[in-house]
mmCIF file of C-alpha atoms and ligand atoms in Angstrom:
data_model
loop_
_atom_site.group_PDB
_atom_site.id
_atom_site.type_symbol
_atom_site.label_atom_id
_atom_site.label_comp_id
_atom_site.label_asym_id
_atom_site.label_seq_id
_atom_site.Cartn_x
_atom_site.Cartn_y
_atom_site.Cartn_z
ATOM 1 C CA MET P 4 -26.797 24.217 37.420
ATOM 2 C CA LYS P 5 -28.371 26.261 34.632
ATOM 3 C CA ARG P 6 -28.989 22.996 32.793
ATOM 4 C CA TRP P 7 -30.943 21.631 35.720
ATOM 5 C CA VAL P 8 -33.084 24.730 36.010
ATOM 6 C CA LEU P 9 -34.081 24.423 32.366
ATOM 7 C CA VAL P 10 -34.612 20.681 32.651
ATOM 8 C CA CYS P 11 -36.881 21.191 35.645
ATOM 9 C CA SER P 12 -38.873 23.838 33.825
ATOM 10 C CA LEU P 13 -39.143 21.514 30.810
ATOM 11 C CA ALA P 14 -40.490 18.763 33.002
ATOM 12 C CA LEU P 15 -43.345 20.994 34.107
ATOM 13 C CA VAL P 16 -44.554 21.485 30.556
ATOM 14 C CA SER P 17 -47.487 19.207 29.939
ATOM 15 C CA LEU P 18 -47.567 17.193 26.756
ATOM 16 C CA GLY P 19 -51.289 17.768 26.681
ATOM 17 C CA ALA P 20 -53.012 16.854 23.474
ATOM 18 C CA SER P 21 -49.836 16.582 21.417
ATOM 19 C CA ALA P 22 -49.944 12.778 21.342
ATOM 20 C CA GLN P 23 -52.748 12.644 18.772
ATOM 21 C CA PRO P 24 -52.216 10.127 16.004
ATOM 22 C CA ALA P 25 -50.659 11.390 12.789
ATOM 23 C CA HIS P 26 -50.099 14.783 14.372
ATOM 24 C CA ARG P 27 -46.675 16.176 13.583
ATOM 25 C CA GLY P 28 -46.464 18.596 16.502
ATOM 26 C CA ILE P 29 -44.526 21.104 14.394
ATOM 27 C CA ALA P 30 -46.206 22.978 11.555
ATOM 28 C CA LEU P 31 -44.863 22.107 8.110
ATOM 29 C CA THR P 32 -43.854 25.716 7.560
ATOM 30 C CA ASP P 33 -41.720 25.634 10.740
ATOM 31 C CA LEU P 34 -39.929 22.407 9.863
ATOM 32 C CA LYS P 35 -36.129 22.875 10.141
ATOM 33 C CA SER P 36 -33.178 20.533 9.947
ATOM 34 C CA GLY P 37 -30.615 20.605 12.782
ATOM 35 C CA THR P 38 -28.319 22.410 10.363
ATOM 36 C CA ALA P 39 -30.405 25.574 10.814
ATOM 37 C CA PHE P 40 -29.310 25.713 14.463
ATOM 38 C CA MET P 41 -25.569 25.335 13.818
ATOM 39 C CA SER P 42 -22.783 27.882 13.565
ATOM 40 C CA ALA P 43 -21.817 29.128 10.096
ATOM 41 C CA ASP P 44 -18.444 27.363 10.450
ATOM 42 C CA LEU P 45 -20.044 23.967 10.967
ATOM 43 C CA ARG P 46 -22.468 24.564 8.132
ATOM 44 C CA THR P 47 -19.551 25.234 5.792
ATOM 45 C CA LEU P 48 -17.862 22.020 6.922
ATOM 46 C CA GLN P 49 -21.023 20.118 6.123
ATOM 47 C CA THR P 50 -21.778 21.591 2.721
ATOM 48 C CA ASP P 51 -18.238 21.715 1.293
ATOM 49 C CA ASP P 52 -17.436 18.147 0.245
ATOM 50 C CA GLY P 53 -13.725 18.946 0.272
ATOM 51 C CA LEU P 54 -13.882 19.996 3.928
ATOM 52 C CA ASN P 55 -16.509 17.601 5.300
ATOM 53 C CA PRO P 56 -14.582 15.143 7.511
ATOM 54 C CA ALA P 57 -17.181 12.458 6.728
ATOM 55 C CA SER P 58 -15.638 12.328 3.228
ATOM 56 C CA LEU P 59 -13.026 9.914 4.634
ATOM 57 C CA TRP P 60 -15.890 7.518 5.374
ATOM 58 C CA TRP P 61 -17.783 7.905 2.124
ATOM 59 C CA LEU P 62 -14.595 7.451 0.081
ATOM 60 C CA GLN P 63 -13.992 4.230 2.001
ATOM 61 C CA GLY P 64 -17.596 3.278 1.214
ATOM 62 C CA GLU P 65 -16.946 3.897 -2.474
ATOM 63 C CA ARG P 66 -13.989 1.495 -2.341
ATOM 64 C CA LEU P 67 -16.090 -1.165 -0.601
ATOM 65 C CA TRP P 68 -18.837 -0.702 -3.187
ATOM 66 C CA HIS P 69 -16.451 -1.869 -5.906
ATOM 67 C CA GLN P 70 -14.717 -4.579 -3.887
ATOM 68 C CA PRO P 71 -15.843 -8.160 -4.618
ATOM 69 C CA ALA P 72 -16.619 -10.473 -1.695
ATOM 70 C CA PRO P 73 -14.446 -13.636 -1.512
ATOM 71 C CA ASP P 74 -16.890 -15.800 -3.488
ATOM 72 C CA ALA P 75 -19.460 -13.296 -4.675
ATOM 73 C CA PRO P 76 -19.771 -10.163 -6.795
ATOM 74 C CA ALA P 77 -19.189 -6.617 -5.553
ATOM 75 C CA CYS P 78 -22.153 -4.387 -4.759
ATOM 76 C CA ALA P 79 -21.340 -2.514 -7.967
ATOM 77 C CA ASN P 80 -21.570 -5.696 -10.064
ATOM 78 C CA CYS P 81 -25.248 -6.045 -9.228
ATOM 79 C CA HIS P 82 -26.196 -2.425 -8.703
ATOM 80 C CA GLY P 83 -23.954 -0.434 -11.061
ATOM 81 C CA GLU P 84 -22.616 2.948 -10.016
ATOM 82 C CA ALA P 85 -24.020 4.262 -6.735
ATOM 83 C CA SER P 86 -24.787 7.564 -8.453
ATOM 84 C CA GLY P 87 -26.907 5.694 -11.004
ATOM 85 C CA ARG P 88 -29.772 3.498 -9.936
ATOM 86 C CA MET P 89 -28.878 3.873 -6.250
ATOM 87 C CA ALA P 90 -29.284 7.662 -6.294
ATOM 88 C CA GLY P 91 -32.104 8.506 -3.923
ATOM 89 C CA VAL P 92 -32.130 5.077 -2.270
ATOM 90 C CA ALA P 93 -31.203 6.359 1.216
ATOM 91 C CA ALA P 94 -34.120 8.795 1.106
ATOM 92 C CA ARG P 95 -36.553 5.860 0.878
ATOM 93 C CA TYR P 96 -35.270 4.372 4.143
ATOM 94 C CA PRO P 97 -36.235 3.254 6.717
ATOM 95 C CA ARG P 98 -38.999 1.162 5.195
ATOM 96 C CA VAL P 99 -41.365 -1.354 6.720
ATOM 97 C CA THR P 100 -41.544 -4.739 4.993
ATOM 98 C CA GLN P 101 -44.846 -6.441 4.150
ATOM 99 C CA SER P 102 -44.400 -8.668 7.185
ATOM 100 C CA GLY P 103 -44.118 -5.550 9.341
ATOM 101 C CA VAL P 104 -40.369 -5.504 9.996
ATOM 102 C CA ALA P 105 -38.773 -2.051 10.125
ATOM 103 C CA LEU P 106 -35.644 -2.042 7.996
ATOM 104 C CA ASN P 107 -33.221 0.872 7.954
ATOM 105 C CA LEU P 108 -30.496 1.399 5.359
ATOM 106 C CA GLU P 109 -27.917 -0.366 7.524
ATOM 107 C CA ALA P 110 -30.154 -3.429 7.809
ATOM 108 C CA GLN P 111 -30.774 -3.472 4.039
ATOM 109 C CA ILE P 112 -27.035 -3.279 3.346
ATOM 110 C CA ASN P 113 -26.469 -6.217 5.676
ATOM 111 C CA GLN P 114 -29.278 -8.151 4.009
ATOM 112 C CA CYS P 115 -27.352 -7.842 0.744
ATOM 113 C CA ARG P 116 -24.120 -8.844 2.494
ATOM 114 C CA THR P 117 -25.584 -12.070 3.811
ATOM 115 C CA ARG P 118 -28.115 -12.902 1.063
ATOM 116 C CA HIS P 119 -26.349 -11.792 -2.067
ATOM 117 C CA GLN P 120 -22.680 -11.709 -1.081
ATOM 118 C CA LYS P 121 -22.713 -14.807 1.149
ATOM 119 C CA SER P 122 -20.606 -12.824 3.607
ATOM 120 C CA PRO P 123 -21.023 -12.050 7.311
ATOM 121 C CA ALA P 124 -23.113 -9.000 8.177
ATOM 122 C CA TRP P 125 -21.099 -5.952 9.155
ATOM 123 C CA ALA P 126 -21.390 -5.187 12.875
ATOM 124 C CA TYR P 127 -23.567 -2.197 13.716
ATOM 125 C CA GLU P 128 -21.382 0.908 14.070
ATOM 126 C CA SER P 129 -18.408 -0.850 12.408
ATOM 127 C CA GLU P 130 -16.284 1.341 10.153
ATOM 128 C CA ALA P 131 -17.360 -0.690 7.094
ATOM 129 C CA LEU P 132 -21.084 -0.316 7.754
ATOM 130 C CA LEU P 133 -20.745 3.401 8.538
ATOM 131 C CA ALA P 134 -18.653 3.889 5.406
ATOM 132 C CA MET P 135 -21.187 2.125 3.159
ATOM 133 C CA THR P 136 -24.139 3.946 4.731
ATOM 134 C CA ALA P 137 -22.320 7.271 4.324
ATOM 135 C CA TRP P 138 -21.582 6.454 0.658
ATOM 136 C CA LEU P 139 -25.194 5.596 -0.202
ATOM 137 C CA ALA P 140 -26.482 8.594 1.758
ATOM 138 C CA LYS P 141 -24.108 10.830 -0.175
ATOM 139 C CA ALA P 142 -25.547 9.489 -3.433
ATOM 140 C CA SER P 143 -29.049 10.373 -2.209
ATOM 141 C CA ARG P 144 -28.528 13.883 -0.854
ATOM 142 C CA GLY P 145 -30.958 16.644 -1.681
ATOM 143 C CA GLU P 146 -34.665 17.257 -2.053
ATOM 144 C CA LEU P 147 -36.891 14.215 -1.537
ATOM 145 C CA GLN P 148 -38.247 12.828 -4.776
ATOM 146 C CA GLU P 149 -41.942 12.068 -5.092
ATOM 147 C CA ASP P 150 -41.431 8.326 -4.415
ATOM 148 C CA ALA P 151 -39.529 9.072 -1.202
ATOM 149 C CA ARG P 152 -42.208 11.507 0.027
ATOM 150 C CA GLU P 153 -44.875 8.977 -0.712
ATOM 151 C CA ALA P 154 -42.920 6.209 1.054
ATOM 152 C CA LYS P 155 -42.543 8.433 4.130
ATOM 153 C CA SER P 156 -46.204 9.298 4.327
ATOM 154 C CA GLN P 157 -47.113 5.599 4.064
ATOM 155 C CA LEU P 158 -45.000 4.838 7.138
ATOM 156 C CA SER P 159 -47.757 6.212 9.360
ATOM 157 C CA HIS P 160 -49.952 3.232 8.460
ATOM 158 C CA THR P 161 -47.598 0.767 10.126
ATOM 159 C CA ALA P 162 -47.490 -0.691 13.621
ATOM 160 C CA SER P 163 -43.796 0.238 13.747
ATOM 161 C CA TRP P 164 -44.716 3.934 13.316
ATOM 162 C CA GLN P 165 -47.315 3.638 16.064
ATOM 163 C CA ARG P 166 -44.837 2.148 18.495
ATOM 164 C CA GLY P 167 -42.307 4.822 17.519
ATOM 165 C CA GLN P 168 -44.819 7.583 18.082
ATOM 166 C CA ALA P 169 -45.759 6.180 21.491
ATOM 167 C CA GLN P 170 -42.098 6.140 22.468
ATOM 168 C CA TYR P 171 -41.678 9.705 21.263
ATOM 169 C CA TYR P 172 -44.241 11.030 23.726
ATOM 170 C CA GLN P 173 -43.314 8.698 26.588
ATOM 171 C CA ARG P 174 -41.510 10.236 29.557
ATOM 172 C CA ILE P 175 -38.301 8.341 30.292
ATOM 173 C CA GLY P 176 -35.253 8.310 32.550
ATOM 174 C CA GLN P 177 -34.433 9.973 35.810
ATOM 175 C CA MET P 178 -35.206 13.330 34.215
ATOM 176 C CA ASN P 179 -38.649 12.071 33.298
ATOM 177 C CA LEU P 180 -38.663 13.772 29.905
ATOM 178 C CA ALA P 181 -40.028 12.667 26.540
ATOM 179 C CA CYS P 182 -38.342 13.341 23.205
ATOM 180 C CA ALA P 183 -41.173 15.794 22.521
ATOM 181 C CA HIS P 184 -40.325 17.942 25.558
ATOM 182 C CA CYS P 185 -37.023 18.909 24.031
ATOM 183 C CA HIS P 186 -37.481 18.585 20.283
ATOM 184 C CA GLU P 187 -41.125 19.526 19.782
ATOM 185 C CA GLN P 188 -41.849 22.010 22.534
ATOM 186 C CA ASN P 189 -38.520 23.670 23.212
ATOM 187 C CA TRP P 190 -36.586 23.717 19.961
ATOM 188 C CA GLY P 191 -34.627 26.924 19.505
ATOM 189 C CA ARG P 192 -33.969 27.199 23.267
ATOM 190 C CA ARG P 193 -30.549 26.680 24.805
ATOM 191 C CA LEU P 194 -29.776 23.575 26.824
ATOM 192 C CA GLY P 195 -26.306 23.388 28.324
ATOM 193 C CA GLY P 196 -23.969 24.586 25.571
ATOM 194 C CA GLU P 197 -26.321 23.618 22.761
ATOM 195 C CA THR P 198 -29.351 24.957 20.957
ATOM 196 C CA LEU P 199 -32.107 22.366 20.885
ATOM 197 C CA SER P 200 -33.054 21.451 17.333
ATOM 198 C CA GLN P 201 -36.267 19.772 16.245
ATOM 199 C CA GLY P 202 -34.397 16.452 16.407
ATOM 200 C CA HIS P 203 -34.655 15.365 12.774
ATOM 201 C CA PRO P 204 -32.645 12.420 11.435
ATOM 202 C CA VAL P 205 -31.767 13.885 8.004
ATOM 203 C CA ALA P 206 -28.022 14.393 8.576
ATOM 204 C CA TYR P 207 -27.221 10.842 9.724
ATOM 205 C CA PRO P 208 -24.854 9.115 9.547
ATOM 206 C CA ALA P 209 -22.988 12.259 10.632
ATOM 207 C CA TYR P 210 -19.508 13.291 11.642
ATOM 208 C CA ARG P 211 -19.707 14.555 15.215
ATOM 209 C CA LEU P 212 -16.830 16.569 16.624
ATOM 210 C CA GLU P 213 -17.554 15.009 20.020
ATOM 211 C CA TRP P 214 -17.141 11.514 18.547
ATOM 212 C CA GLN P 215 -14.129 12.453 16.402
ATOM 213 C CA GLY P 216 -15.745 10.272 13.790
ATOM 214 C CA VAL P 217 -18.864 9.293 11.909
ATOM 215 C CA GLY P 218 -21.713 7.706 13.863
ATOM 216 C CA SER P 219 -25.145 6.364 12.998
ATOM 217 C CA LEU P 220 -28.536 7.775 13.891
ATOM 218 C CA HIS P 221 -28.849 5.032 16.497
ATOM 219 C CA ARG P 222 -25.700 6.283 18.195
ATOM 220 C CA ARG P 223 -27.155 9.810 18.321
ATOM 221 C CA LEU P 224 -30.465 8.506 19.691
ATOM 222 C CA ARG P 225 -28.663 6.486 22.364
ATOM 223 C CA ALA P 226 -26.921 9.704 23.424
ATOM 224 C CA CYS P 227 -30.339 11.330 23.936
ATOM 225 C CA PHE P 228 -31.432 8.407 26.116
ATOM 226 C CA SER P 229 -28.258 8.738 28.203
ATOM 227 C CA GLY P 230 -28.824 12.492 28.339
ATOM 228 C CA VAL P 231 -32.066 12.034 30.247
ATOM 229 C CA ARG P 232 -30.500 9.234 32.344
ATOM 230 C CA ALA P 233 -32.495 6.455 30.701
ATOM 231 C CA GLU P 234 -31.120 3.069 29.664
ATOM 232 C CA PRO P 235 -30.352 3.337 25.911
ATOM 233 C CA PRO P 236 -31.893 0.577 23.743
ATOM 234 C CA ALA P 237 -29.345 -1.579 21.898
ATOM 235 C CA PHE P 238 -28.132 -0.665 18.402
ATOM 236 C CA ALA P 239 -30.506 -2.019 15.745
ATOM 237 C CA SER P 240 -33.067 -2.926 18.436
ATOM 238 C CA GLN P 241 -36.722 -2.789 17.520
ATOM 239 C CA ALA P 242 -37.167 0.210 19.822
ATOM 240 C CA LEU P 243 -34.622 2.279 17.841
ATOM 241 C CA MET P 244 -35.919 1.031 14.470
ATOM 242 C CA ASP P 245 -39.455 2.087 15.453
ATOM 243 C CA LEU P 246 -38.229 5.496 16.574
ATOM 244 C CA GLU P 247 -36.335 5.828 13.293
ATOM 245 C CA VAL P 248 -39.538 5.099 11.356
ATOM 246 C CA PHE P 249 -41.461 7.728 13.306
ATOM 247 C CA LEU P 250 -38.656 10.297 12.973
ATOM 248 C CA ALA P 251 -38.392 9.753 9.200
ATOM 249 C CA TRP P 252 -42.119 10.407 8.801
ATOM 250 C CA ARG P 253 -41.950 13.420 11.097
ATOM 251 C CA ALA P 254 -39.041 14.988 9.169
ATOM 252 C CA SER P 255 -40.568 14.617 5.708
ATOM 253 C CA PRO P 256 -40.213 16.524 3.360
ATOM 254 C CA LEU P 257 -36.923 17.982 4.648
ATOM 255 C CA PRO P 258 -34.103 17.259 2.161
ATOM 256 C CA LEU P 259 -31.532 14.579 2.983
ATOM 257 C CA GLU P 260 -28.276 16.192 4.174
ATOM 258 C CA ALA P 261 -26.326 13.122 5.199
ATOM 259 C CA PRO P 262 -23.500 12.698 5.829
ATOM 260 C CA GLY P 263 -23.807 15.809 8.000
ATOM 261 C CA VAL P 264 -21.480 17.478 10.493
ATOM 262 C CA ARG P 265 -22.514 18.042 14.094
ATOM 263 C CA ARG P 266 -20.937 19.263 17.340
HETATM 264 C C1 HEC Z 12 -25.786 -10.673 -6.311
HETATM 265 C C2 HEC Z 12 -26.383 -9.358 -6.486
HETATM 266 C C3 HEC Z 12 -26.290 -8.361 -5.326
HETATM 267 C C4 HEC Z 12 -25.168 -7.964 -4.656
HETATM 268 C C5 HEC Z 12 -23.743 -8.472 -4.788
HETATM 269 C C6 HEC Z 12 -25.599 -6.904 -3.768
HETATM 270 N N1 HEC Z 12 -26.935 -6.682 -3.891
HETATM 271 FE FE1 HEC Z 12 -28.001 -5.198 -3.036
HETATM 272 N N2 HEC Z 12 -29.716 -5.914 -3.840
HETATM 273 C C7 HEC Z 12 -29.798 -7.033 -4.653
HETATM 274 C C8 HEC Z 12 -31.208 -7.377 -4.853
HETATM 275 C C9 HEC Z 12 -31.742 -8.541 -5.667
HETATM 276 C C10 HEC Z 12 -31.968 -6.401 -4.133
HETATM 277 C C11 HEC Z 12 -33.504 -6.345 -3.989
HETATM 278 C C12 HEC Z 12 -33.963 -6.580 -2.553
HETATM 279 C C13 HEC Z 12 -33.264 -7.698 -1.773
HETATM 280 O O1 HEC Z 12 -33.136 -8.821 -2.252
HETATM 281 O O2 HEC Z 12 -32.811 -7.434 -0.615
HETATM 282 C C14 HEC Z 12 -30.988 -5.504 -3.540
HETATM 283 C C15 HEC Z 12 -31.318 -4.367 -2.817
HETATM 284 C C16 HEC Z 12 -30.406 -3.451 -2.307
HETATM 285 C C17 HEC Z 12 -30.754 -2.174 -1.717
HETATM 286 C C18 HEC Z 12 -32.154 -1.588 -1.594
HETATM 287 C C19 HEC Z 12 -32.580 -0.982 -2.894
HETATM 288 C C20 HEC Z 12 -33.924 -0.298 -2.802
HETATM 289 O O3 HEC Z 12 -34.334 0.275 -3.837
HETATM 290 O O4 HEC Z 12 -34.575 -0.297 -1.745
HETATM 291 C C21 HEC Z 12 -29.581 -1.613 -1.280
HETATM 292 C C22 HEC Z 12 -29.425 -0.267 -0.571
HETATM 293 C C23 HEC Z 12 -28.512 -2.535 -1.608
HETATM 294 N N3 HEC Z 12 -29.053 -3.615 -2.244
HETATM 295 C C24 HEC Z 12 -27.185 -2.326 -1.296
HETATM 296 C C25 HEC Z 12 -26.179 -3.274 -1.541
HETATM 297 C C26 HEC Z 12 -24.825 -3.148 -1.037
HETATM 298 C C27 HEC Z 12 -24.311 -2.020 -0.176
HETATM 299 C C28 HEC Z 12 -24.143 -4.238 -1.504
HETATM 300 C C29 HEC Z 12 -22.709 -4.623 -1.220
HETATM 301 C C30 HEC Z 12 -22.330 -4.715 0.178
HETATM 302 C C31 HEC Z 12 -25.076 -5.038 -2.273
HETATM 303 N N4 HEC Z 12 -26.290 -4.423 -2.273
HETATM 304 C C32 HEC Z 12 -24.745 -6.209 -2.928
HETATM 305 C C33 HEC Z 12 -28.731 -7.703 -5.223
HETATM 306 C C34 HEC Z 12 -27.400 -7.568 -4.826
HETATM 307 C C1 HEC Z 13 -33.249 16.884 27.538
HETATM 308 C C2 HEC Z 13 -33.497 17.190 26.152
HETATM 309 C C3 HEC Z 13 -33.520 16.062 25.131
HETATM 310 C C4 HEC Z 13 -34.378 14.992 25.095
HETATM 311 C C5 HEC Z 13 -35.454 14.624 26.086
HETATM 312 C C6 HEC Z 13 -34.064 14.285 23.876
HETATM 313 N N1 HEC Z 13 -33.064 14.896 23.196
HETATM 314 FE FE1 HEC Z 13 -32.509 14.522 21.289
HETATM 315 N N2 HEC Z 13 -31.084 15.969 21.416
HETATM 316 C C7 HEC Z 13 -30.878 16.791 22.504
HETATM 317 C C8 HEC Z 13 -29.744 17.648 22.230
HETATM 318 C C9 HEC Z 13 -29.167 18.697 23.191
HETATM 319 C C10 HEC Z 13 -29.289 17.315 20.931
HETATM 320 C C11 HEC Z 13 -28.140 17.976 20.153
HETATM 321 C C12 HEC Z 13 -28.595 19.324 19.629
HETATM 322 C C13 HEC Z 13 -29.837 19.190 18.803
HETATM 323 O O1 HEC Z 13 -29.774 18.829 17.614
HETATM 324 O O2 HEC Z 13 -30.950 19.385 19.365
HETATM 325 C C14 HEC Z 13 -30.180 16.286 20.445
HETATM 326 C C15 HEC Z 13 -30.116 15.743 19.164
HETATM 327 C C16 HEC Z 13 -31.046 14.870 18.636
HETATM 328 C C17 HEC Z 13 -31.074 14.421 17.261
HETATM 329 C C18 HEC Z 13 -30.102 14.851 16.158
HETATM 330 C C19 HEC Z 13 -30.536 16.123 15.477
HETATM 331 C C20 HEC Z 13 -29.498 16.650 14.520
HETATM 332 O O3 HEC Z 13 -29.880 17.388 13.596
HETATM 333 O O4 HEC Z 13 -28.312 16.347 14.663
HETATM 334 C C21 HEC Z 13 -32.125 13.573 17.124
HETATM 335 C C22 HEC Z 13 -32.548 12.842 15.858
HETATM 336 C C23 HEC Z 13 -32.733 13.455 18.421
HETATM 337 N N3 HEC Z 13 -32.071 14.265 19.313
HETATM 338 C C24 HEC Z 13 -33.822 12.655 18.706
HETATM 339 C C25 HEC Z 13 -34.305 12.445 20.011
HETATM 340 C C26 HEC Z 13 -35.281 11.428 20.357
HETATM 341 C C27 HEC Z 13 -35.916 10.448 19.379
HETATM 342 C C28 HEC Z 13 -35.501 11.550 21.700
HETATM 343 C C29 HEC Z 13 -36.377 10.670 22.586
HETATM 344 C C30 HEC Z 13 -35.942 9.295 22.726
HETATM 345 C C31 HEC Z 13 -34.692 12.656 22.174
HETATM 346 N N4 HEC Z 13 -33.958 13.149 21.139
HETATM 347 C C32 HEC Z 13 -34.721 13.138 23.473
HETATM 348 C C33 HEC Z 13 -31.638 16.839 23.649
HETATM 349 C C34 HEC Z 13 -32.678 15.977 23.947
#
């Protein structure tokens, strides 16, 4: 009941002029990761590697990193240790290729699987793909380096970013709400049992207590679509890739916290 009252009052808020191009909607000085809205207990789970339940996934990712494919080298054979040249790689994703295709880290990993390991792509949301994404994210945690900041600011010059931004301000679902209603205009307020964050992607893939496991950013985004009673776009669909591009730009320069822990 309470939830509906808030949702109805949210729906009355006009988006007004917030849909200007290249306008972040939240001042840089107010930018906060979802972690800032969590309980101290959850924060400890996230920051203590020995306690973070996502460690089961990243350790599995580390094993896969060193495991050769049937007729091809292991990731490590071409790339060395993940903590070496791959450090920081996750912070430069998603990227948009010269031909305009939005590629997130999962898609890049699968490109190496098929192109360089002559092996089938890992299914989206499979344990292997989550494990590898978690492992590379872990190797990239922390403040964004200059190259990553620059890559994020360049995203706004792409058609993918423009489509993502349009989606972000588009009312959807039976509740007729846009992402911006919750995450730009009402962050810090309570909705149901949760405090609305600014909806940044920096902790994904993340271990969610509700999932009892690690899930991708696309899984989290699909939950937001379902939350407003809209049809969720498919995993790895262009719609979610475009949103991911816009969200990555919008969150910069927050540090990468993945793999995070969430309720
Ligand atoms: C035979 C060598 C080879 C193997 C094996 C290989 N890669 Fe790659 N990888 C490359 C090359 C070459 C690139 C440059 C871009 C491309 O071709 O996609 C690359 C690019 C990447 C990038 C992007 C780097 C960046 O700076 O943007 C990631 C991430 C990556 N590989 C992960 C993996 C993972 C995970 C595996 C194992 C599942 C793997 N690679 C296996 C050769 C390889
Ligand atoms: C009715 C309100 C509502 C709408 C509309 C909504 N979300 Fe969410 N979203 C939530 C809630 C609640 C959570 C979980 C708590 C939090 O982080 O805000 C969440 C979480 C998130 C997160 C994860 C943040 C984190 O740190 O874990 C992202 C990213 C996100 N939303 C993006 C979106 C996008 C993109 C849209 C539009 C397609 C959207 N949301 C629409 C309510 C909403």
